[in-house]
Amino acid sequence: MTTSATMTAPVADELGLDMAALRAEFPMLHRTVHEGQRLVYLDNAATTQKPAAVIDAVADYYRTCNANVHRALHQVAAEATALYEAARTDLAGFIGAPETECIVFTRGTTESINLVAHGWGDAILKPGDEIVLSEMEHHSNLIPWQLLAARTGAQLQFIPVLDDGTLDLEAYRKLLSGNVKLVAITHMSNLLGTINPVREMVAEAHRAGALVLVDGAQSVPHFPVNVTDLDCDFLAFSGHKMLGPTGIGVLYARRNLLESMQPFLGGGEMILKVDWRSATWAEIPHKFEAGTPNMAGAIGLGAAVRWLRQFGMDTLHRHEAALTQYAIERLEEVPGLEIFGHAPERGGAVSFSLDGIHPHDVAQFVDQQGIAIRAGHMCVQPLIRQLGHAALSRASFYLYNAEDDVDALVAALHKTREFFDHADG
Amino acid sequence: MQMDDLYQEMIIDHYKHPRHAATLTDEEVLVDEENPTCGDRIRLTATVAEDGTVSDIRYDANGCAISVASASMMAETLVGRPVGEAREQIRDFVELMRGRKEIDPSELGDLVALEGVKNFPMRIKCATMCWHAVEHALNQLATA
């Protein structure tokens, strides 16, 4: 999981990755944009493209065994249930969960975090209790806690971000001496790329008597994440950022927590026995899966996880680390370009500004040359403002990106620079 | 480069040298609008003279080339016009951007440079935000 400064691109060959064969499995990477140009897709922190294996798994489910899970006794319902539960087993294995029952399917990271805020927070938190977040949290790991604080009278505390994009861990330790009940922290920043030392932070929080929720939206897709090793209490992540379909995600939580938590949504499937005025709840994880679940989504995500496993998450991480290193070096050649986030441990989300050119104009220019990057506040408005900007541009990588994508971006940024410098009104 | 369609020389000129731009104190600001998707922001003030003409528009715009150029052209276009005519111009421009209205290019003046924006749906808001802002300012002045 270490980004080695000495590792140089290209490494795909070294890692045994056949980039042409790999890209061939992604139909989207074969379409063209803006009059026949190759699509250079560098917005993977927002969502990833899907391999044929995932698209086929979803289509095959609808073609061959669509039925509602866990209810009917007929053959196709049994087959659908088996596929849905097999996906749960795949996901449990993928993140090293000790038990399959600890995997709750949700719509994504956002719903997973809201589930914890309601199911755990509403019952536990009292006025004066504290929730520790960091200044690099995505809105999805900020707003649910703001709402919870408003409902319960709990207070939010923030771990500052230092100039290099790492967290101020001394400040974190000081915060832990307060009345902290929960630490909710991103594993990897979607803006700065920083990979936080979550294992150490969990250990310290536990010593202080606090639980820890890890926002794994940017980590689980990109490097090995093992909940047993991290010892975290909750882990939230989304399927669509790791080759899976949209609308499916996971909440992992410890068994004892899931058993003691209140349901988040009520309805069918999550009950044991229902009377007119009361009800009892199904066993975990079903207690948290009210209504007909996203069966095709879960099955598609299971296929994504199996597809990723053929390479290994460590290989994926080494590929992205080397590509990120290469990207940072190349991007810094562009006059007036500033990169935000210089943590020694960082992943493949690279945010930057181009002096005198608004990020929206940057993104528009490079898009016209076939390159998809993100421009905006990346759902971390307070941190962007703190960095002195209203918006930034961001390139973010995945397994199917290589040096040719970075080269295309750098060339397009040079062109953008030239256009704005020469168009002198 | 096809980008010339969007980023015409006129736009870059207004972007680099915005007309009627100013640093405004909080007291002066009548309207403060933000586009949450990109962080573009405009703080704006306007005055209407006793004869009912828009006598002044000043703004503090932080945004992309399209948004700043649009604010600059908007102020140039509207200052000196009777309020009723200015409101009509605002409506026409917004409709033009939404592709719901054709306007004879000879009537558009510098604004003709912004016509290409309507072919870039994600950018239409960049061009229209300041026009909505000035409309809100005129509404405030009317009820004051």
Coordinates of C-alpha atoms in Angstrom, one line a residue:
Chain A
M1 CA 0.0 0.0 0.0
T2 CA 3.0 2.3 -0.2
T3 CA 3.5 4.7 -3.0
S4 CA 7.1 4.3 -3.8
A5 CA 8.8 7.4 -5.1
T6 CA 11.3 5.3 -7.1
M7 CA 8.7 3.3 -8.9
T8 CA 8.6 4.6 -12.5
A9 CA 6.1 4.1 -15.3
P10 CA 5.5 2.0 -17.4
V11 CA 4.8 -0.8 -15.0
A12 CA 1.8 -2.4 -16.6
D13 CA 4.2 -4.9 -18.3
E14 CA 6.1 -5.5 -15.1
L15 CA 2.9 -6.3 -13.3
G16 CA 1.8 -8.6 -16.1
L17 CA -1.1 -6.4 -17.1
D18 CA -1.9 -6.5 -20.8
M19 CA -3.5 -3.1 -21.2
A20 CA -4.9 -3.7 -24.7
A21 CA -6.6 -6.9 -23.6
L22 CA -7.8 -5.3 -20.4
R23 CA -9.4 -2.3 -22.2
A24 CA -11.0 -4.6 -24.7
E25 CA -13.3 -5.9 -21.9
F26 CA -14.8 -2.4 -21.4
P27 CA -17.3 -1.5 -24.1
M28 CA -17.4 2.2 -23.0
L29 CA -13.7 2.5 -23.7
H30 CA -14.4 1.8 -27.4
R31 CA -16.8 4.5 -28.1
T32 CA -15.6 7.8 -29.4
V33 CA -16.4 11.4 -28.4
H34 CA -16.3 14.7 -30.2
E35 CA -16.0 13.5 -33.8
G36 CA -14.1 10.2 -33.6
Q37 CA -11.6 10.8 -30.8
R38 CA -10.7 8.0 -28.3
L39 CA -12.5 8.5 -25.0
V40 CA -9.8 9.1 -22.4
Y41 CA -11.8 8.5 -19.2
L42 CA -10.1 10.1 -16.1
D43 CA -13.2 10.6 -13.9
N44 CA -12.9 7.3 -12.0
A45 CA -13.3 8.8 -8.5
A46 CA -16.8 9.8 -9.6
T47 CA -17.7 6.5 -11.2
T48 CA -15.9 3.7 -13.1
Q49 CA -16.7 2.1 -16.4
K50 CA -18.0 -1.5 -16.4
P51 CA -16.4 -4.6 -17.9
A52 CA -18.6 -6.9 -20.1
A53 CA -18.5 -9.4 -17.3
V54 CA -20.5 -7.1 -15.1
I55 CA -22.9 -5.9 -17.8
D56 CA -23.5 -9.6 -18.7
A57 CA -24.1 -10.6 -15.1
V58 CA -26.9 -8.0 -14.8
A59 CA -28.4 -8.9 -18.2
D60 CA -28.2 -12.6 -17.5
Y61 CA -29.9 -12.2 -14.2
Y62 CA -32.8 -10.4 -16.0
R63 CA -32.8 -12.9 -18.9
T64 CA -32.5 -16.1 -17.0
C65 CA -33.5 -15.9 -13.3
N66 CA -35.4 -12.8 -12.4
A67 CA -37.6 -13.3 -9.3
N68 CA -38.0 -11.8 -5.9
V69 CA -35.5 -13.0 -3.4
H70 CA -36.2 -14.7 0.0
R71 CA -40.0 -15.1 -0.6
A72 CA -41.5 -17.4 -3.1
L73 CA -40.9 -21.1 -3.1
H74 CA -40.6 -21.6 -6.8
Q75 CA -37.4 -22.6 -8.6
V76 CA -36.4 -19.3 -10.1
A77 CA -36.9 -17.5 -6.8
A78 CA -34.6 -20.0 -5.2
E79 CA -32.0 -19.4 -7.9
A80 CA -32.3 -15.6 -7.6
T81 CA -31.9 -15.9 -3.8
A82 CA -28.9 -18.1 -4.2
L83 CA -27.2 -15.6 -6.6
Y84 CA -28.0 -12.6 -4.4
E85 CA -26.6 -14.4 -1.3
A86 CA -23.6 -15.6 -3.3
A87 CA -22.9 -11.9 -4.1
R88 CA -23.0 -11.2 -0.3
T89 CA -20.5 -13.9 0.3
D90 CA -18.2 -12.5 -2.5
L91 CA -18.4 -9.1 -0.9
A92 CA -17.7 -10.4 2.6
G93 CA -14.6 -12.3 1.3
F94 CA -13.4 -9.2 -0.6
I95 CA -13.2 -7.0 2.5
G96 CA -12.2 -9.8 4.9
A97 CA -15.4 -9.7 6.9
P98 CA -15.5 -12.4 9.5
E99 CA -19.1 -13.3 8.7
T100 CA -21.3 -12.9 5.7
E101 CA -24.2 -11.6 7.8
C102 CA -22.2 -8.5 8.5
I103 CA -22.6 -7.3 4.9
V104 CA -25.7 -5.2 4.4
F105 CA -26.6 -4.2 0.8
T106 CA -27.5 -0.5 0.5
R107 CA -27.8 1.9 -2.4
G108 CA -24.2 3.1 -1.8
T109 CA -21.8 4.8 0.6
T110 CA -24.3 7.6 1.3
E111 CA -27.1 5.3 2.3
S112 CA -24.7 3.2 4.4
I113 CA -23.6 6.2 6.4
N114 CA -27.1 7.4 6.8
L115 CA -28.1 3.9 8.0
V116 CA -25.5 4.1 10.8
A117 CA -26.4 7.7 11.7
H118 CA -30.0 6.7 12.2
G119 CA -29.8 3.0 13.3
W120 CA -26.9 3.6 15.7
G121 CA -26.6 7.3 16.3
D122 CA -30.2 8.2 17.1
A123 CA -30.4 5.7 20.0
I124 CA -26.9 6.2 21.4
L125 CA -25.9 9.9 21.2
K126 CA -26.8 12.4 23.9
P127 CA -26.3 16.1 24.1
G128 CA -22.6 16.8 24.6
D129 CA -21.4 13.6 23.0
E130 CA -18.9 14.2 20.2
I131 CA -18.4 12.9 16.7
V132 CA -14.9 13.3 15.2
L133 CA -14.7 13.9 11.5
S134 CA -11.8 15.3 9.4
E135 CA -11.7 18.3 7.2
M136 CA -11.3 16.1 4.1
E137 CA -14.6 14.4 4.4
H138 CA -16.9 14.1 1.3
H139 CA -20.3 15.6 1.9
S140 CA -21.7 12.1 2.2
N141 CA -19.6 11.6 5.4
L142 CA -20.4 15.1 6.7
I143 CA -24.1 15.9 6.1
P144 CA -25.5 12.7 7.8
W145 CA -23.5 13.7 11.0
Q146 CA -24.7 17.3 10.8
L147 CA -28.2 16.0 10.7
L148 CA -27.6 13.6 13.5
A149 CA -26.0 16.3 15.6
A150 CA -29.1 18.5 15.0
R151 CA -31.3 15.6 16.1
T152 CA -29.4 14.6 19.2
G153 CA -27.5 17.6 20.4
A154 CA -24.1 15.9 19.8
Q155 CA -21.2 18.1 18.7
L156 CA -19.0 17.7 15.6
Q157 CA -15.2 18.1 15.9
F158 CA -12.8 18.2 12.9
I159 CA -9.3 16.8 12.5
P160 CA -7.4 19.6 10.6
V161 CA -5.7 18.9 7.2
L162 CA -2.1 19.9 7.1
D163 CA -0.4 21.7 4.2
D164 CA 0.9 18.4 2.6
G165 CA -2.7 17.0 2.6
T166 CA -2.2 14.7 5.6
L167 CA -4.3 14.7 8.7
D168 CA -3.0 16.4 11.9
L169 CA -2.7 13.3 14.0
E170 CA -1.6 15.2 17.1
A171 CA -4.7 17.2 16.9
Y172 CA -6.6 13.9 16.5
R173 CA -5.2 12.5 19.7
K174 CA -6.2 15.7 21.6
L175 CA -9.7 15.5 20.2
L176 CA -9.9 11.9 21.4
S177 CA -9.5 13.1 25.0
G178 CA -13.0 14.6 24.7
N179 CA -16.4 12.8 25.0
V180 CA -16.0 11.1 21.7
K181 CA -18.5 8.4 20.8
L182 CA -17.7 8.0 17.1
V183 CA -14.9 8.8 14.7
A184 CA -16.1 8.9 11.0
I185 CA -13.1 9.1 8.7
T186 CA -12.4 8.7 5.0
H187 CA -9.9 6.0 4.1
M188 CA -8.8 8.0 1.0
S189 CA -9.6 11.6 0.2
N190 CA -11.4 12.0 -3.1
L191 CA -9.9 15.5 -3.5
L192 CA -6.3 15.2 -2.2
G193 CA -5.7 11.5 -2.8
T194 CA -4.4 11.2 0.7
I195 CA -4.6 7.7 2.2
N196 CA -5.2 8.0 5.9
P197 CA -3.5 5.7 8.5
V198 CA -6.8 4.2 9.4
R199 CA -5.6 1.2 11.3
E200 CA -3.6 3.3 13.7
M201 CA -6.5 5.8 14.0
V202 CA -8.9 3.0 14.8
A203 CA -6.7 1.6 17.5
E204 CA -6.4 5.1 19.1
A205 CA -10.1 5.7 18.9
H206 CA -10.8 2.3 20.5
R207 CA -8.5 3.1 23.4
A208 CA -10.5 6.3 23.9
G209 CA -13.7 4.3 23.9
A210 CA -15.0 5.5 20.5
L211 CA -16.3 3.5 17.6
V212 CA -15.0 4.1 14.1
L213 CA -16.8 4.3 10.8
V214 CA -14.5 4.2 7.7
D215 CA -15.7 5.8 4.5
G216 CA -14.2 3.3 2.0
A217 CA -15.7 4.9 -1.2
Q218 CA -12.3 5.7 -2.6
S219 CA -10.3 2.9 -0.9
V220 CA -12.1 -0.4 -1.3
P221 CA -12.1 0.0 -5.1
H222 CA -8.4 0.8 -5.3
F223 CA -6.3 -1.2 -2.8
P224 CA -6.7 -4.1 -0.4
V225 CA -9.0 -3.2 2.5
N226 CA -9.5 -5.8 5.2
V227 CA -12.0 -4.9 8.0
T228 CA -10.5 -7.6 10.3
D229 CA -7.0 -6.1 9.9
L230 CA -8.3 -2.5 10.2
D231 CA -10.5 -3.5 13.2
C232 CA -13.0 -0.8 12.2
D233 CA -16.6 -1.0 13.5
F234 CA -18.3 0.2 10.3
L235 CA -17.1 0.3 6.6
A236 CA -19.2 2.0 3.9
F237 CA -18.6 1.8 0.1
S238 CA -20.2 2.0 -3.3
G239 CA -20.4 -0.6 -6.1
H240 CA -20.3 1.8 -9.0
K241 CA -16.8 3.1 -8.1
M242 CA -15.4 -0.4 -8.4
L243 CA -16.8 -1.6 -11.8
G244 CA -20.2 -2.5 -10.4
P245 CA -23.6 -1.1 -11.3
T246 CA -25.0 2.1 -9.8
G247 CA -27.5 1.9 -6.9
I248 CA -25.7 -0.8 -5.0
G249 CA -23.3 -0.5 -2.1
V250 CA -22.4 -2.1 1.2
L251 CA -22.4 -1.4 4.8
Y252 CA -20.1 -3.7 6.9
A253 CA -20.6 -3.6 10.6
R254 CA -19.7 -5.8 13.5
R255 CA -22.3 -8.4 14.3
N256 CA -23.0 -7.1 17.9
L257 CA -23.6 -3.6 16.5
L258 CA -25.9 -4.7 13.7
E259 CA -27.9 -6.8 16.2
S260 CA -28.3 -3.9 18.7
M261 CA -29.0 -1.2 16.1
Q262 CA -32.5 -0.1 15.2
P263 CA -33.8 -0.6 11.6
F264 CA -33.3 2.3 9.3
L265 CA -36.1 1.7 6.8
G266 CA -39.2 -0.3 7.7
G267 CA -41.2 -2.5 5.3
G268 CA -41.3 -5.9 3.8
E269 CA -38.5 -8.4 4.2
M270 CA -37.0 -6.8 7.3
I271 CA -39.6 -8.3 9.7
L272 CA -40.1 -11.4 11.8
K273 CA -43.6 -11.1 13.2
V274 CA -46.0 -8.2 12.5
D275 CA -49.0 -7.3 14.6
W276 CA -51.2 -4.2 14.1
R277 CA -49.3 -2.1 16.5
S278 CA -45.9 -3.7 16.8
A279 CA -43.4 -5.9 15.0
T280 CA -40.2 -7.7 15.6
W281 CA -37.2 -7.7 13.2
A282 CA -35.7 -10.3 11.0
E283 CA -32.2 -11.5 11.6
I284 CA -29.2 -9.5 10.4
P285 CA -28.5 -8.5 7.7
H286 CA -32.1 -8.7 6.5
K287 CA -33.3 -6.4 9.3
F288 CA -31.6 -3.6 7.3
E289 CA -32.8 -4.6 3.8
A290 CA -36.4 -3.4 3.8
G291 CA -38.3 -3.8 0.6
T292 CA -37.3 -5.7 -2.6
P293 CA -33.6 -5.2 -2.8
N294 CA -31.5 -4.3 -5.8
M295 CA -30.9 -7.9 -6.8
A296 CA -29.4 -7.2 -10.2
G297 CA -27.2 -4.6 -8.7
A298 CA -25.9 -7.0 -6.0
I299 CA -25.3 -9.7 -8.5
G300 CA -23.5 -7.3 -10.8
L301 CA -21.3 -6.1 -7.9
G302 CA -20.5 -9.7 -7.1
A303 CA -19.4 -10.1 -10.7
A304 CA -17.2 -7.0 -10.4
V305 CA -15.5 -8.3 -7.3
R306 CA -14.8 -11.6 -8.9
W307 CA -13.5 -9.8 -12.0
L308 CA -11.1 -7.6 -9.9
R309 CA -9.9 -10.6 -8.0
Q310 CA -8.3 -12.1 -11.2
F311 CA -5.7 -9.3 -11.0
G312 CA -5.5 -8.9 -7.2
M313 CA -6.1 -5.6 -5.4
D314 CA -2.4 -5.3 -4.6
T315 CA -1.5 -5.4 -8.3
L316 CA -4.2 -2.8 -9.0
H317 CA -2.8 -0.5 -6.3
R318 CA 0.8 -0.8 -7.6
H319 CA -0.4 0.0 -11.1
E320 CA -2.3 3.1 -10.0
A321 CA 0.5 4.2 -7.6
A322 CA 3.0 4.1 -10.4
L323 CA 0.6 5.8 -12.8
T324 CA -0.2 8.5 -10.2
Q325 CA 3.5 9.2 -9.7
Y326 CA 4.0 9.5 -13.5
A327 CA 0.9 11.8 -13.7
I328 CA 2.2 14.1 -11.0
E329 CA 5.6 14.4 -12.6
R330 CA 4.1 15.1 -16.1
L331 CA 1.4 17.5 -14.9
E332 CA 4.0 19.6 -13.1
E333 CA 5.5 20.3 -16.5
V334 CA 2.5 22.4 -17.4
P335 CA 3.2 26.1 -16.7
G336 CA 1.1 27.5 -13.8
L337 CA -0.3 24.1 -12.7
E338 CA -0.5 23.5 -9.0
I339 CA -1.3 20.1 -7.5
F340 CA -3.2 19.8 -4.2
G341 CA -2.3 16.9 -2.0
H342 CA 1.3 15.7 -1.4
A343 CA 0.8 13.0 1.1
P344 CA 3.5 10.4 1.1
E345 CA 0.7 7.8 0.9
R346 CA -1.7 8.8 -1.8
G347 CA -4.0 7.2 -4.4
G348 CA -4.9 8.0 -7.9
A349 CA -7.1 11.1 -7.5
V350 CA -5.1 14.2 -8.6
S351 CA -6.6 17.6 -8.1
F352 CA -5.1 20.7 -9.6
S353 CA -5.5 24.3 -10.6
L354 CA -4.2 26.0 -13.7
D355 CA -3.3 29.6 -12.9
G356 CA -5.7 32.1 -14.4
I357 CA -8.0 29.5 -16.0
H358 CA -11.2 28.5 -14.3
P359 CA -11.5 24.7 -13.8
H360 CA -14.7 24.7 -15.8
D361 CA -12.9 26.1 -18.7
V362 CA -10.1 23.6 -18.3
A363 CA -12.5 20.7 -18.2
Q364 CA -14.3 22.0 -21.3
F365 CA -11.1 22.4 -23.2
V366 CA -9.8 18.9 -22.4
D367 CA -13.2 17.4 -23.0
Q368 CA -13.2 18.7 -26.5
Q369 CA -10.0 16.7 -27.0
G370 CA -11.7 13.5 -25.8
I371 CA -10.6 13.6 -22.2
A372 CA -13.1 13.3 -19.4
I373 CA -12.0 14.9 -16.1
R374 CA -13.9 16.5 -13.3
A375 CA -14.2 20.2 -12.4
G376 CA -16.0 21.6 -9.5
H377 CA -16.0 21.3 -5.7
M378 CA -15.9 17.5 -5.7
C379 CA -18.4 17.4 -2.8
V380 CA -15.8 18.8 -0.4
Q381 CA -16.9 22.5 -0.4
P382 CA -15.4 23.5 3.0
L383 CA -12.0 22.1 2.2
I384 CA -11.8 23.6 -1.3
R385 CA -12.7 27.0 0.2
Q386 CA -10.0 26.5 2.9
L387 CA -7.5 25.8 0.0
G388 CA -8.5 29.3 -1.3
H389 CA -10.5 28.1 -4.3
A390 CA -14.1 27.8 -5.4
A391 CA -13.4 24.8 -7.6
L392 CA -10.6 22.6 -8.9
S393 CA -10.0 20.2 -11.7
R394 CA -9.4 16.5 -11.0
A395 CA -8.0 13.5 -12.9
S396 CA -8.6 10.1 -11.3
F397 CA -7.4 6.8 -12.5
Y398 CA -8.4 3.1 -12.5
L399 CA -7.0 -0.2 -13.7
Y400 CA -7.6 0.5 -17.4
N401 CA -5.8 3.8 -17.4
A402 CA -2.1 4.0 -18.5
E403 CA 0.6 6.4 -19.5
D404 CA -1.1 7.2 -22.8
D405 CA -4.1 8.7 -21.0
V406 CA -1.8 10.9 -18.8
D407 CA 0.1 12.0 -21.9
A408 CA -3.1 12.9 -23.7
L409 CA -4.2 15.0 -20.7
V410 CA -0.9 16.8 -20.4
A411 CA -0.9 17.6 -24.1
A412 CA -4.4 18.9 -23.8
L413 CA -3.5 21.1 -20.8
H414 CA -0.6 22.6 -22.7
K415 CA -3.0 23.5 -25.5
T416 CA -5.4 25.0 -23.0
R417 CA -2.6 27.1 -21.5
E418 CA -1.5 28.3 -24.9
F419 CA -5.1 29.2 -26.0
F420 CA -5.7 31.4 -22.9
D421 CA -2.2 32.9 -22.9
H422 CA -2.4 33.9 -26.6
A423 CA -6.0 34.9 -26.8
D424 CA -5.2 38.3 -25.3
G425 CA -8.0 40.7 -25.5
Chain B
M1 CA -9.9 24.1 -32.7
Q2 CA -13.7 23.8 -32.3
M3 CA -13.4 25.5 -29.0
D4 CA -13.3 28.8 -30.9
D5 CA -17.0 28.3 -31.2
L6 CA -17.4 28.6 -27.5
Y7 CA -14.4 30.7 -26.5
Q8 CA -14.5 33.5 -29.1
E9 CA -12.0 36.3 -29.0
M10 CA -14.7 38.6 -27.8
I11 CA -15.4 36.4 -24.8
I12 CA -11.7 36.1 -23.8
D13 CA -11.5 39.9 -24.1
H14 CA -14.4 40.5 -21.7
Y15 CA -13.0 37.7 -19.4
K16 CA -9.6 39.3 -19.2
H17 CA -11.0 42.9 -19.1
P18 CA -14.4 42.7 -17.5
R19 CA -16.4 46.0 -17.9
H20 CA -18.2 47.4 -14.9
A21 CA -16.4 45.0 -12.6
A22 CA -15.8 46.3 -9.1
T23 CA -14.9 45.3 -5.6
L24 CA -18.1 45.7 -3.6
T25 CA -18.6 46.2 0.1
D26 CA -21.1 43.9 1.8
E27 CA -23.4 46.9 2.3
E28 CA -23.5 47.6 -1.5
V29 CA -24.3 44.1 -2.5
L30 CA -27.9 43.6 -3.6
V31 CA -27.7 40.1 -4.9
D32 CA -25.2 37.3 -4.1
E33 CA -25.7 34.2 -6.3
E34 CA -23.7 31.0 -6.5
N35 CA -23.8 28.1 -8.9
P36 CA -23.3 25.1 -6.6
T37 CA -22.1 22.8 -9.3
C38 CA -19.0 24.8 -10.2
G39 CA -18.6 27.3 -7.4
D40 CA -19.1 30.3 -9.7
R41 CA -20.3 33.3 -7.7
I42 CA -21.5 36.8 -8.5
R43 CA -22.1 39.6 -6.1
L44 CA -23.9 42.5 -7.8
T45 CA -25.4 45.9 -7.3
A46 CA -27.5 48.1 -9.5
T47 CA -29.1 51.5 -9.4
V48 CA -32.1 52.9 -11.3
A49 CA -32.2 56.7 -11.9
E50 CA -35.3 58.8 -11.3
D51 CA -36.1 58.8 -15.0
G52 CA -36.4 55.0 -14.8
T53 CA -33.2 54.0 -16.6
V54 CA -30.7 51.5 -15.3
S55 CA -28.0 54.0 -14.3
D56 CA -25.4 51.6 -12.9
I57 CA -24.5 48.0 -12.6
R58 CA -21.4 46.8 -10.8
Y59 CA -20.4 43.3 -9.9
D60 CA -17.8 41.1 -8.3
A61 CA -17.7 37.9 -10.3
N62 CA -15.6 34.8 -9.5
G63 CA -16.0 32.2 -12.2
C64 CA -15.2 30.7 -15.5
A65 CA -14.5 32.7 -18.7
I66 CA -18.1 32.3 -19.9
S67 CA -19.6 33.5 -16.6
V68 CA -17.3 36.5 -16.3
A69 CA -17.6 37.5 -19.9
S70 CA -21.4 37.2 -19.7
A71 CA -21.5 39.5 -16.7
S72 CA -19.3 42.1 -18.5
M73 CA -21.5 42.1 -21.6
M74 CA -24.6 42.1 -19.5
A75 CA -23.6 45.3 -17.7
E76 CA -22.5 46.9 -21.0
T77 CA -25.8 46.0 -22.6
L78 CA -28.2 47.1 -19.8
V79 CA -26.7 50.2 -18.3
G80 CA -28.4 53.3 -19.7
R81 CA -31.6 51.4 -20.8
P82 CA -35.1 52.0 -19.4
V83 CA -35.9 49.3 -16.8
G84 CA -38.7 47.8 -18.9
E85 CA -36.4 47.4 -21.9
A86 CA -33.7 46.0 -19.7
R87 CA -36.1 43.3 -18.3
E88 CA -37.1 42.5 -21.9
Q89 CA -33.4 42.1 -22.9
I90 CA -32.8 39.8 -19.9
R91 CA -35.7 37.6 -20.8
D92 CA -34.6 37.5 -24.5
F93 CA -31.1 36.5 -23.6
V94 CA -32.2 33.7 -21.2
E95 CA -34.6 32.4 -23.9
L96 CA -31.8 32.6 -26.5
M97 CA -29.5 30.5 -24.3
R98 CA -32.2 27.9 -23.7
G99 CA -32.6 27.6 -27.5
R100 CA -36.2 28.8 -27.3
K101 CA -35.8 32.0 -29.2
E102 CA -33.9 33.2 -32.3
I103 CA -32.6 36.7 -32.3
D104 CA -31.2 38.6 -35.3
P105 CA -27.4 38.6 -34.8
S106 CA -27.3 42.3 -35.7
E107 CA -29.4 43.1 -32.7
L108 CA -27.2 41.3 -30.3
G109 CA -24.1 43.4 -30.4
D110 CA -21.2 41.8 -28.4
L111 CA -23.7 39.3 -27.0
V112 CA -23.5 37.5 -30.4
A113 CA -20.2 36.0 -29.1
L114 CA -22.2 34.1 -26.4
E115 CA -24.6 32.5 -28.8
G116 CA -22.4 29.4 -29.2
V117 CA -22.9 28.6 -25.5
K118 CA -26.4 27.3 -26.2
N119 CA -24.7 24.3 -27.9
F120 CA -23.0 23.4 -24.7
P121 CA -25.9 22.5 -22.3
M122 CA -23.6 22.1 -19.3
R123 CA -22.4 25.7 -19.7
I124 CA -25.7 27.5 -20.2
K125 CA -26.0 28.2 -16.5
C126 CA -22.6 29.8 -16.6
A127 CA -23.8 32.4 -19.1
T128 CA -27.3 33.0 -17.5
M129 CA -26.4 33.3 -13.8
C130 CA -25.5 37.0 -13.9
W131 CA -28.6 37.8 -15.9
H132 CA -30.8 36.2 -13.3
A133 CA -28.8 38.0 -10.6
V134 CA -29.4 41.4 -12.3
E135 CA -33.1 40.6 -12.7
H136 CA -33.3 39.8 -9.0
A137 CA -31.6 43.1 -8.2
L138 CA -34.1 45.0 -10.4
N139 CA -36.9 43.2 -8.6
Q140 CA -35.5 44.3 -5.2
L141 CA -35.1 47.9 -6.4
A142 CA -38.7 47.9 -7.7
T143 CA -40.1 46.8 -4.3
A144 CA -37.8 49.0 -2.2

